[in-house]
Amino acid sequence: MKFDTDIVIAGAGLNGCAMALALASVGIASVIVDPQLAKDQQSPAFDGRAYSLAHGSVRMLQVLGVWNSIATKAQPILDIKVTDGKAGQGAGPQFLHFDHRELEEGPMGQMIEDRYLRRAMLDLITNTPLIRYIEGTSVTGHRPQNAHVEVTLSDDTKLLARLLVGCDGRRSNTARDAGLVRRGWDYDQSALVCAVEHELPHNGTAHQFFTPSGPLAILPLAGRRSSIVWSETAQRAAEIAQMNDTDFLTALRPVFGDFLGEIALAGARFSYPLTLSLVDDFVGARVALVGDAAHGIHPLAGQGLNLGLKDVASLSEVLAMALRRGEDIGRMDVLARYQTWRRFDTQMMAAATDGINRLFSNDNLFLRGLRDMGLGSVNAMPNLRRGFMRHAAGLSGDLPKLMLGQGI
Ligand SMILES: Cc1cc2nc3c(=O)[nH]c(=O)nc-3n(C[C@H](O)[C@H](O)[C@H](O)COP(=O)(O)OP(=O)(O)OC[C@H]3O[C@@H](n4cnc5c(N)ncnc54)[C@H](O)[C@@H]3O)c2cc1C
């Protein structure tokens, strides 16, 4: 049989691009397909979106050659402070402090703006010989066969490959087409996302401030700027999203506090409805799901993309090992190794973010006492605190080689 490529990747988002690059690093050819045009996603202007990348994810991007060109644009996360607050009263006194000096590896992670990361990824996939990038086209269906999968594109092209990897986000058509069931719920919250410039330096500190209507994350960006992820009830968020910039800042002020001095908006504002969505199975007949196509979690811990990159690192390692053993990389027993590696970790992270959001997003007196006691106890127990830090930094668990900073 003549294959058009080894693997078709549906979706050239951050996970799809990372997937193509990781596969190319082990000599596996791919065709990556996305309905969006690269030029529409490569705007040099700052649009306010940014990601906290765990230390393990940064190591992976270094190995894949993405990080070097953007390292100077990133802001190391040196400290994380978590505080529980009362409605309209700003941050409470009880807080949990994660200090990077307790980790021998250095900063827990890096903040990087979407415009730099996305552009670097898209530039690399267009310049890597083993990757063929088809933009302005979507994957509309696939037919698994015994030894191959036939993938149909929106322009009726048919591609024969050994495997289809769905990196097509939370509304994954690949998952639906493969009959992979998704479960989840709506949080009745939306995240208001933007960046602010501020008068005082942030000193590399990230703040997670829990309020009864949802958490507010203030994440340090390069310079005197911070990225804001402000979760509010869906109704309140819709009201705030409608406000002009001046009214928006007036609404943000009492929640944000004044510890960074005067603040002003930098870039655009976005609003994302928050849902939990998890597939029961990460794999099907000649199909594997990666990133948000497999799991969409609450953004309060800033772990969504980190989980997706771990999927990419694990799947590419499983496929590389299978190829070296002479196995068919699209066979179910090979794909099952990927699912075994990733499913439990993902379910645990989804459960943890869901539980934290439920515990903190309310003004119940009993729960307030319980969570303040919890924050205080973790803060007072150095080993437990370090355990949390290592996990958030992507430094614990059964890590794939790329996340250890090694080639596959
Ligand atoms: C408010 C907020 C803040 C966040 N902050 C962080 C953070 O700080 N750190 C972190 O780790 N994560 C964070 N996340 C999560 C992170 O943004 C996502 O997990 C990540 O961007 C998902 O990337 P993806 O490539 O899997 O999916 P997507 O970004 O959804 O990309 C999917 C791609 O597939 C394409 N596509 C769709 N349908 C098809 C089709 N039929 N055929 C081909 N292509 C198709 C789309 O055009 C798109 O390009 C945050 C999320 C939110 C909502």
Short mmCIF file of N, CA and C and ligand atoms in Angstrom, two decimals, residues 9-16 33-36 41 50-53 111 118 137-140 167-170 173 191 193 219 229 272 274 290-293 295 299 302-307, ligand 1:
data_model
loop_
_atom_site.label_atom_id
_atom_site.label_comp_id
_atom_site.label_asym_id
_atom_site.label_seq_id
_atom_site.Cartn_x
_atom_site.Cartn_y
_atom_site.Cartn_z
N ILE A 9 -2.50 14.78 11.17
CA ILE A 9 -2.84 15.48 12.42
C ILE A 9 -3.96 16.47 12.10
N ALA A 10 -5.10 16.32 12.78
CA ALA A 10 -6.20 17.28 12.61
C ALA A 10 -6.01 18.39 13.62
N GLY A 11 -5.71 19.61 13.16
CA GLY A 11 -5.57 20.76 14.07
C GLY A 11 -4.15 21.22 14.22
N ALA A 12 -3.91 22.49 13.83
CA ALA A 12 -2.57 23.09 14.00
C ALA A 12 -2.61 24.14 15.10
N GLY A 13 -3.31 23.82 16.21
CA GLY A 13 -3.20 24.63 17.43
C GLY A 13 -1.84 24.33 18.06
N LEU A 14 -1.65 24.75 19.30
CA LEU A 14 -0.33 24.57 19.93
C LEU A 14 -0.01 23.08 20.09
N ASN A 15 -1.00 22.28 20.45
CA ASN A 15 -0.72 20.84 20.62
C ASN A 15 -0.49 20.14 19.28
N GLY A 16 -1.27 20.53 18.26
CA GLY A 16 -1.08 19.91 16.94
C GLY A 16 0.31 20.20 16.40
N VAL A 33 -3.35 19.50 9.30
CA VAL A 33 -4.43 20.16 8.57
C VAL A 33 -5.20 21.08 9.51
N ASP A 34 -5.49 22.31 9.08
CA ASP A 34 -6.27 23.21 9.95
C ASP A 34 -7.09 24.16 9.08
N PRO A 35 -8.36 24.41 9.47
CA PRO A 35 -9.17 25.34 8.67
C PRO A 35 -8.69 26.78 8.74
N GLN A 36 -7.93 27.13 9.79
CA GLN A 36 -7.47 28.53 9.90
C GLN A 36 -6.21 28.75 9.07
N GLN A 41 -3.12 33.82 12.37
CA GLN A 41 -2.77 33.47 13.75
C GLN A 41 -1.41 34.01 14.15
N ALA A 50 -1.90 34.61 27.13
CA ALA A 50 -0.59 34.12 27.56
C ALA A 50 -0.77 32.78 28.29
N TYR A 51 0.30 32.02 28.40
CA TYR A 51 0.23 30.70 29.05
C TYR A 51 1.29 30.59 30.13
N SER A 52 0.94 29.88 31.21
CA SER A 52 1.98 29.51 32.17
C SER A 52 2.44 28.11 31.75
N LEU A 53 3.71 28.00 31.42
CA LEU A 53 4.26 26.71 31.00
C LEU A 53 5.08 26.13 32.14
N MET A 111 6.07 32.23 31.99
CA MET A 111 4.90 32.80 31.31
C MET A 111 5.33 33.22 29.91
N ARG A 118 2.89 30.77 19.48
CA ARG A 118 2.18 30.28 18.29
C ARG A 118 2.99 30.54 17.02
N THR A 137 -8.12 24.32 5.42
CA THR A 137 -8.81 23.07 5.09
C THR A 137 -9.06 22.30 6.39
N SER A 138 -10.20 21.59 6.47
CA SER A 138 -10.40 20.82 7.70
C SER A 138 -10.50 19.33 7.40
N VAL A 139 -10.34 18.55 8.45
CA VAL A 139 -10.56 17.10 8.34
C VAL A 139 -12.06 16.90 8.53
N THR A 140 -12.69 16.26 7.56
CA THR A 140 -14.15 16.11 7.67
C THR A 140 -14.58 14.69 8.04
N CYS A 167 -6.07 16.64 17.15
CA CYS A 167 -5.65 17.77 18.02
C CYS A 167 -6.59 18.90 17.71
N ASP A 168 -7.87 18.58 17.51
CA ASP A 168 -8.81 19.58 17.00
C ASP A 168 -9.70 20.19 18.08
N GLY A 169 -9.17 20.25 19.32
CA GLY A 169 -9.80 21.06 20.35
C GLY A 169 -11.04 20.44 20.97
N ARG A 170 -11.66 21.24 21.86
CA ARG A 170 -12.76 20.73 22.68
C ARG A 170 -13.96 20.24 21.89
N ASN A 173 -14.01 17.09 16.11
CA ASN A 173 -14.77 16.32 15.13
C ASN A 173 -14.18 14.91 15.04
N ALA A 191 -14.31 32.80 31.99
CA ALA A 191 -13.02 33.42 32.33
C ALA A 191 -12.86 34.67 31.48
N VAL A 193 -10.31 37.24 30.21
CA VAL A 193 -8.85 37.18 30.03
C VAL A 193 -8.35 38.48 29.41
N LEU A 219 -0.82 36.76 36.63
CA LEU A 219 0.37 36.00 36.24
C LEU A 219 1.40 36.93 35.61
N VAL A 229 -6.50 36.14 34.46
CA VAL A 229 -7.56 35.17 34.15
C VAL A 229 -8.55 35.28 35.30
N TYR A 272 -14.09 33.44 27.94
CA TYR A 272 -14.22 32.02 27.60
C TYR A 272 -15.21 31.36 28.55
N LEU A 274 -16.54 28.45 30.76
CA LEU A 274 -15.73 27.37 31.34
C LEU A 274 -16.52 26.08 31.48
N VAL A 290 -5.38 14.05 21.42
CA VAL A 290 -4.33 14.78 22.15
C VAL A 290 -4.85 16.16 22.55
N GLY A 291 -4.46 16.64 23.71
CA GLY A 291 -4.78 18.01 24.13
C GLY A 291 -6.26 18.19 24.41
N ASP A 292 -6.77 19.39 24.12
CA ASP A 292 -8.17 19.69 24.45
C ASP A 292 -9.15 18.77 23.73
N ALA A 293 -8.74 18.12 22.68
CA ALA A 293 -9.63 17.15 22.02
C ALA A 293 -9.94 16.00 22.97
N HIS A 295 -9.28 16.39 26.60
CA HIS A 295 -9.62 16.90 27.93
C HIS A 295 -9.61 18.42 27.96
N PRO A 299 -9.36 26.48 33.99
CA PRO A 299 -8.01 27.06 33.83
C PRO A 299 -7.36 27.52 35.13
N GLY A 302 -3.81 26.69 35.45
CA GLY A 302 -2.99 26.95 34.26
C GLY A 302 -2.31 25.67 33.75
N GLN A 303 -3.06 24.55 33.72
CA GLN A 303 -2.42 23.28 33.37
C GLN A 303 -2.91 22.68 32.05
N GLY A 304 -3.89 23.31 31.37
CA GLY A 304 -4.49 22.70 30.18
C GLY A 304 -3.48 22.40 29.09
N LEU A 305 -2.70 23.39 28.72
CA LEU A 305 -1.71 23.19 27.66
C LEU A 305 -0.59 22.26 28.13
N ASN A 306 -0.24 22.38 29.41
CA ASN A 306 0.80 21.50 29.96
C ASN A 306 0.38 20.03 29.86
N LEU A 307 -0.90 19.77 30.13
CA LEU A 307 -1.40 18.39 30.00
C LEU A 307 -1.31 17.94 28.54
C1 LIG B 1 -8.90 31.30 30.01
C2 LIG B 1 -7.91 30.21 29.74
C3 LIG B 1 -6.61 30.33 30.23
C4 LIG B 1 -5.69 29.30 30.02
N1 LIG B 1 -4.42 29.41 30.53
C5 LIG B 1 -3.56 28.37 30.42
C6 LIG B 1 -2.25 28.41 30.99
O1 LIG B 1 -1.85 29.41 31.59
N2 LIG B 1 -1.45 27.33 30.87
C7 LIG B 1 -1.86 26.19 30.24
O2 LIG B 1 -1.11 25.20 30.22
N3 LIG B 1 -3.08 26.13 29.65
C8 LIG B 1 -3.94 27.17 29.72
N4 LIG B 1 -5.16 27.11 29.13
C9 LIG B 1 -5.51 25.94 28.31
C10 LIG B 1 -4.93 26.03 26.89
O3 LIG B 1 -5.27 27.28 26.33
C11 LIG B 1 -5.50 24.90 26.02
O4 LIG B 1 -5.39 23.68 26.73
C12 LIG B 1 -4.72 24.77 24.73
O5 LIG B 1 -4.62 26.01 24.05
C13 LIG B 1 -5.41 23.74 23.82
O6 LIG B 1 -4.68 23.62 22.62
P1 LIG B 1 -5.13 22.55 21.52
O7 LIG B 1 -4.11 22.67 20.44
O8 LIG B 1 -5.35 21.20 22.14
O9 LIG B 1 -6.58 23.00 21.04
P2 LIG B 1 -7.06 24.34 20.29
O10 LIG B 1 -6.25 25.50 20.70
O11 LIG B 1 -8.54 24.40 20.49
O12 LIG B 1 -6.71 24.07 18.74
C14 LIG B 1 -7.51 23.22 17.97
C15 LIG B 1 -7.17 23.48 16.51
O13 LIG B 1 -7.90 22.52 15.73
C16 LIG B 1 -8.43 23.19 14.58
N5 LIG B 1 -9.59 22.39 14.13
C17 LIG B 1 -10.85 22.38 14.61
N6 LIG B 1 -11.60 21.52 13.90
C18 LIG B 1 -10.79 20.98 12.95
C19 LIG B 1 -10.99 20.02 11.92
N7 LIG B 1 -12.18 19.43 11.71
N8 LIG B 1 -9.94 19.69 11.13
C20 LIG B 1 -8.72 20.26 11.33
N9 LIG B 1 -8.49 21.17 12.29
C21 LIG B 1 -9.51 21.52 13.10
C22 LIG B 1 -8.77 24.58 15.08
O14 LIG B 1 -8.82 25.50 14.00
C23 LIG B 1 -7.59 24.86 16.01
O15 LIG B 1 -6.52 25.47 15.35
C24 LIG B 1 -6.09 28.13 29.30
C25 LIG B 1 -7.39 28.04 28.77
C26 LIG B 1 -8.30 29.06 29.00
C27 LIG B 1 -9.71 28.95 28.45
#
